Amino acid sequence: MRIRATVAVVSGALALTALAVPAAQADGPSFREEAAAAFAGSHSAPAARSTFSAAAVIGDLDVSFSGLKVAKAVKVGTTSKVSTTVTYKIKHGAGVDITSEDFATGPYLYKGSYDEPVNLLFGEYAATCTATSSTTANCSGKIDIYPADGELINSDAGTWKAGALALDYVTEEFADEGGLGSTLLQRTSKLTVNAAPEPVKKGKTITVTGKLSRANWETNKYAGYTNQSVKLQFRKKSSSTYTTVKTIKTNSTGNLKTTVTASVDGYYRFNFEGTSTTPAIKAAGDFVDVK
């Protein structure tokens, strides 16, 4: 399902139609679709929407949100579904029955501004809430990401903000709040290393090669990460600690190549410290026997 496309075409009228379907109806829209429709309907309102701050509560449902916690970073590859758990607290009016099948709440992530996000991600199912008093509850929900379905493009990598919303399918009221937290959505990285020849005579040259690649969300394949600084590290056979030998950069295809002089038995690895769009990764050490 392409949430990007869904949100772009949903009108306020369609949002109300979607909201009229109870969550418990198995053959109706999923919570993911209903939440996207509600969000799009509210955020496609007239320019007066700009009067709300980045963390303003909107809608008529008497629910507010706080204490949201989300992972610092979420790594997304090329094809496999990725889910991340979000927890938050809600406070609601006495007239809101959070145990009703007509009530649903869930977290979401958005890229760009709150009023005009360029992309949105929701969970497939509504969050689960446990009452802590007659008007408060702790909630836990998931964000589900399907990279193989075209939900992301490469420029989506980086900072996303988090929000939460609540829906009442009978009254068609809702509450929505953005700016509750943030996370990094990152393109999963891979890093290889090979040190040769093996074995090698002391004083001879060892050539260390490898490749740094990351997920391309538009082709659903891994591609070289170019012009990135990567550390070559070494640890002696008798040690558990790696030390940095030198820092080199990936070429135009993400490949790495450098040379060192053989001295003692040990392991060579590459270490990429990561960027805001791509997670840090260390290659497994490659052992070289020095004669």
Coordinates of C-alpha atoms in Angstrom, one line a residue:
M1 CA 0.0 0.0 0.0
R2 CA 1.3 3.4 -0.9
I3 CA 0.5 5.8 1.9
R4 CA 2.2 8.6 0.0
A5 CA -0.3 8.3 -2.9
T6 CA -3.3 7.6 -0.6
V7 CA -2.8 10.7 1.5
A8 CA -2.3 12.9 -1.6
V9 CA -5.7 12.1 -3.1
V10 CA -8.0 11.8 0.0
S11 CA -10.4 14.6 0.4
G12 CA -12.2 15.7 3.5
A13 CA -15.4 14.1 2.4
L14 CA -13.6 10.8 1.7
A15 CA -12.0 11.0 5.2
L16 CA -15.4 11.2 6.8
T17 CA -16.6 8.2 4.8
A18 CA -13.6 6.1 5.9
L19 CA -14.2 7.2 9.5
A20 CA -17.8 5.9 9.4
V21 CA -16.5 2.3 9.3
P22 CA -16.0 0.7 12.7
A23 CA -12.5 -0.7 13.4
A24 CA -14.0 -4.1 14.3
Q25 CA -15.4 -4.6 10.8
A26 CA -13.0 -7.1 9.3
D27 CA -13.8 -6.4 5.7
G28 CA -13.6 -2.6 6.1
P29 CA -10.6 -0.3 5.7
S30 CA -7.6 -1.1 8.0
F31 CA -6.7 1.3 10.8
R32 CA -3.8 2.3 8.6
E33 CA -6.1 3.4 5.8
E34 CA -8.6 5.1 8.2
A35 CA -5.9 7.0 10.0
A36 CA -4.3 8.2 6.7
A37 CA -7.7 9.3 5.5
A38 CA -8.5 11.2 8.7
F39 CA -5.1 12.9 8.7
A40 CA -5.3 13.9 5.1
G41 CA -8.8 15.3 5.5
S42 CA -7.8 17.4 8.4
H43 CA -4.6 18.6 6.9
S44 CA -6.2 19.5 3.6
A45 CA -8.4 22.1 5.4
P46 CA -8.2 25.8 4.3
A47 CA -5.2 28.0 4.9
A48 CA -6.5 28.8 8.4
R49 CA -4.8 25.5 9.5
S50 CA -1.5 27.4 9.5
T51 CA -2.6 29.1 12.7
F52 CA -1.9 25.9 14.6
S53 CA 1.5 25.3 16.1
A54 CA 3.6 22.3 15.2
A55 CA 2.3 20.5 18.3
A56 CA -1.3 21.7 18.2
V57 CA -4.2 19.4 19.0
I58 CA -6.9 19.5 16.3
G59 CA -10.3 18.0 15.8
D60 CA -13.2 17.7 18.3
L61 CA -12.5 14.4 20.1
D62 CA -11.5 15.1 23.7
V63 CA -8.2 13.3 23.7
S64 CA -4.7 14.7 24.2
F65 CA -1.3 13.0 23.9
S66 CA 2.0 13.2 25.8
G67 CA 5.1 11.2 26.8
L68 CA 5.7 9.7 23.3
K69 CA 8.8 7.5 23.0
V70 CA 10.1 6.1 19.7
A71 CA 13.4 4.5 18.7
K72 CA 16.3 6.8 18.1
A73 CA 16.7 5.3 14.6
V74 CA 14.8 2.9 12.4
K75 CA 16.8 0.9 9.8
V76 CA 14.9 0.0 6.7
G77 CA 16.2 -2.3 4.0
T78 CA 15.0 -3.0 0.4
T79 CA 12.2 -5.5 0.7
S80 CA 11.4 -6.8 4.2
K81 CA 8.7 -5.2 6.4
V82 CA 10.1 -3.2 9.3
S83 CA 8.0 -2.5 12.5
T84 CA 9.0 -0.2 15.4
T85 CA 7.1 0.2 18.6
V86 CA 5.9 3.6 19.8
T87 CA 4.6 4.2 23.4
Y88 CA 2.7 7.3 24.6
K89 CA 0.1 8.5 27.1
I90 CA -3.4 9.7 26.4
K91 CA -5.7 11.9 28.5
H92 CA -9.4 11.9 27.5
G93 CA -12.7 13.3 28.6
A94 CA -15.1 11.4 30.7
G95 CA -17.4 10.9 27.7
V96 CA -14.7 9.1 25.7
D97 CA -14.8 5.3 26.0
I98 CA -11.4 4.0 25.0
T99 CA -12.6 0.4 25.4
S100 CA -15.3 0.8 22.7
E101 CA -14.7 -0.9 19.4
D102 CA -15.6 2.5 17.8
F103 CA -12.5 4.2 19.4
A104 CA -9.0 3.8 18.0
T105 CA -5.7 5.5 18.5
G106 CA -2.3 5.0 17.0
P107 CA 1.1 6.7 16.4
Y108 CA 2.4 7.9 13.1
L109 CA 5.6 9.3 11.6
Y110 CA 5.7 12.2 9.2
K111 CA 8.4 13.7 6.9
G112 CA 8.5 17.4 6.5
S113 CA 6.2 19.9 8.2
Y114 CA 3.2 19.0 10.3
D115 CA 0.8 21.0 8.1
E116 CA 2.1 19.8 4.8
P117 CA 4.1 16.5 5.3
V118 CA 5.7 15.0 2.2
N119 CA 5.2 11.4 3.5
L120 CA 3.4 9.6 6.3
L121 CA 3.8 6.2 8.0
F122 CA 1.2 4.5 10.2
G123 CA 0.7 1.1 11.9
E124 CA -1.4 -1.6 10.3
Y125 CA -3.3 -1.9 13.5
A126 CA -4.5 0.5 16.2
A127 CA -2.5 0.8 19.4
T128 CA -3.4 -1.1 22.6
C129 CA -4.2 1.1 25.6
T130 CA -4.3 0.3 29.3
A131 CA -6.2 2.6 31.5
T132 CA -4.3 4.2 34.4
S133 CA -7.3 6.1 35.7
S134 CA -10.8 6.9 34.5
T135 CA -9.4 9.5 32.1
T136 CA -5.8 8.5 31.4
A137 CA -4.1 5.5 29.7
N138 CA -0.8 4.2 28.5
C139 CA -0.7 3.2 24.9
S140 CA 1.6 1.1 22.7
G141 CA 1.4 0.9 18.9
K142 CA 3.6 0.1 16.0
I143 CA 4.7 1.9 12.8
D144 CA 4.8 -0.7 10.0
I145 CA 7.0 0.1 7.0
Y146 CA 6.8 -1.8 3.6
P147 CA 9.8 -0.7 1.5
A148 CA 9.0 -3.2 -1.3
D149 CA 5.6 -1.5 -1.8
G150 CA 7.1 1.9 -2.8
E151 CA 6.3 3.7 0.5
L152 CA 9.7 5.4 0.6
I153 CA 12.0 7.2 -1.8
N154 CA 15.7 7.8 -1.1
S155 CA 15.2 11.4 -0.1
D156 CA 12.9 10.3 2.7
A157 CA 16.0 9.1 4.7
G158 CA 16.8 11.3 7.7
T159 CA 14.7 12.9 10.4
W160 CA 11.0 12.2 10.8
K161 CA 8.8 13.6 13.5
A162 CA 6.3 11.6 15.5
G163 CA 2.6 12.2 16.3
A164 CA -0.4 10.4 17.5
L165 CA -4.1 10.5 16.7
A166 CA -7.4 9.1 18.0
L167 CA -10.6 8.4 16.1
D168 CA -14.3 7.9 17.0
Y169 CA -16.0 6.0 14.1
V170 CA -19.5 6.8 15.3
T171 CA -19.2 10.6 16.0
E172 CA -16.6 11.0 13.2
E173 CA -14.6 13.1 15.7
F174 CA -10.8 12.9 16.0
A175 CA -7.8 14.3 17.8
D176 CA -4.4 14.7 16.3
E177 CA -1.1 16.0 17.7
G178 CA 2.3 16.3 16.0
G179 CA 5.7 17.2 17.2
L180 CA 5.7 14.7 20.0
G181 CA 9.1 13.2 19.2
S182 CA 11.5 12.4 16.4
T183 CA 13.5 9.5 14.9
L184 CA 15.9 8.9 12.1
L185 CA 14.7 6.7 9.2
Q186 CA 17.8 5.2 7.8
R187 CA 18.8 3.2 4.7
T188 CA 20.2 -0.1 5.9
S189 CA 24.0 -0.4 5.2
K190 CA 26.3 -3.3 4.3
L191 CA 30.1 -3.4 4.6
T192 CA 32.5 -6.1 3.4
V193 CA 36.3 -6.6 3.8
N194 CA 38.9 -8.9 2.4
A195 CA 42.6 -8.8 3.3
A196 CA 45.0 -10.7 0.9
P197 CA 47.1 -12.6 0.4
E198 CA 46.6 -15.1 3.1
P199 CA 49.1 -16.2 4.4
V200 CA 51.7 -13.5 3.8
K201 CA 55.3 -13.1 4.7
K202 CA 56.3 -10.5 7.2
G203 CA 57.2 -7.2 5.6
K204 CA 55.2 -7.9 2.4
T205 CA 52.2 -5.9 1.2
I206 CA 48.6 -6.7 2.2
T207 CA 45.9 -5.4 0.1
V208 CA 42.6 -4.7 1.9
T209 CA 39.4 -4.3 -0.2
G210 CA 35.8 -4.0 0.5
K211 CA 32.5 -2.3 -0.3
L212 CA 30.1 0.0 1.5
S213 CA 26.5 -0.2 0.2
R214 CA 23.1 0.9 1.4
A215 CA 19.5 0.2 0.6
N216 CA 18.1 2.0 -2.5
W217 CA 14.4 2.4 -1.7
E218 CA 13.5 3.2 -5.3
T219 CA 15.1 0.2 -6.9
N220 CA 14.8 -2.2 -3.9
K221 CA 18.4 -3.1 -4.3
Y222 CA 21.6 -2.3 -2.5
A223 CA 23.9 0.3 -4.2
G224 CA 27.4 1.7 -3.3
Y225 CA 27.6 4.6 -0.9
T226 CA 30.0 7.0 -2.5
N227 CA 32.6 9.4 -1.1
Q228 CA 32.3 8.2 2.4
S229 CA 35.0 8.1 5.0
V230 CA 35.7 4.6 6.4
K231 CA 38.3 3.5 8.9
L232 CA 40.6 0.5 8.3
Q233 CA 41.1 -1.1 11.7
F234 CA 43.4 -3.9 13.0
R235 CA 43.6 -6.1 16.1
K236 CA 46.3 -8.6 16.9
K237 CA 45.4 -12.2 17.2
S238 CA 46.1 -12.0 21.0
S239 CA 44.0 -8.9 21.5
S240 CA 40.3 -8.1 21.6
T241 CA 40.7 -4.4 20.8
Y242 CA 40.8 -2.9 17.3
T243 CA 42.9 0.2 16.6
T244 CA 42.5 2.5 13.6
V245 CA 45.3 2.1 11.0
K246 CA 44.1 4.8 8.5
T247 CA 40.9 6.4 7.1
I248 CA 40.1 6.1 3.4
K249 CA 37.1 7.1 1.3
T250 CA 34.8 5.0 -0.9
N251 CA 35.0 5.5 -4.6
S252 CA 32.2 6.3 -7.1
T253 CA 30.8 2.8 -6.7
G254 CA 31.2 2.4 -3.0
N255 CA 34.4 0.3 -3.2
L256 CA 37.3 0.5 -0.8
K257 CA 41.0 -0.4 -1.5
T258 CA 44.2 0.3 0.4
T259 CA 47.4 -1.4 1.4
V260 CA 49.4 -2.1 4.6
T261 CA 52.6 -3.8 5.5
A262 CA 52.3 -7.2 7.1
S263 CA 53.8 -7.4 10.6
V264 CA 51.9 -9.8 12.9
D265 CA 49.0 -12.2 12.8
G266 CA 45.7 -10.4 13.2
Y267 CA 42.3 -9.3 11.9
Y268 CA 41.5 -6.4 9.5
R269 CA 38.1 -4.8 9.3
F270 CA 36.5 -1.6 7.9
N271 CA 34.4 0.6 10.2
F272 CA 31.8 3.1 8.9
E273 CA 30.6 5.5 11.6
G274 CA 27.3 6.3 9.9
T275 CA 25.4 9.4 8.8
S276 CA 21.9 10.7 9.6
T277 CA 20.6 8.8 6.6
T278 CA 22.7 5.6 6.9
P279 CA 23.5 3.6 10.0
A280 CA 27.0 2.8 11.3
I281 CA 28.3 -0.6 10.5
K282 CA 31.5 -2.7 11.1
A283 CA 32.6 -5.5 8.8
A284 CA 33.5 -8.8 10.4
G285 CA 37.3 -9.0 10.9
D286 CA 39.3 -10.9 8.2
F287 CA 42.2 -12.9 9.6
V288 CA 45.7 -12.7 8.0
D289 CA 48.4 -15.2 9.0
V290 CA 51.8 -13.6 8.9
K291 CA 54.7 -16.0 8.4

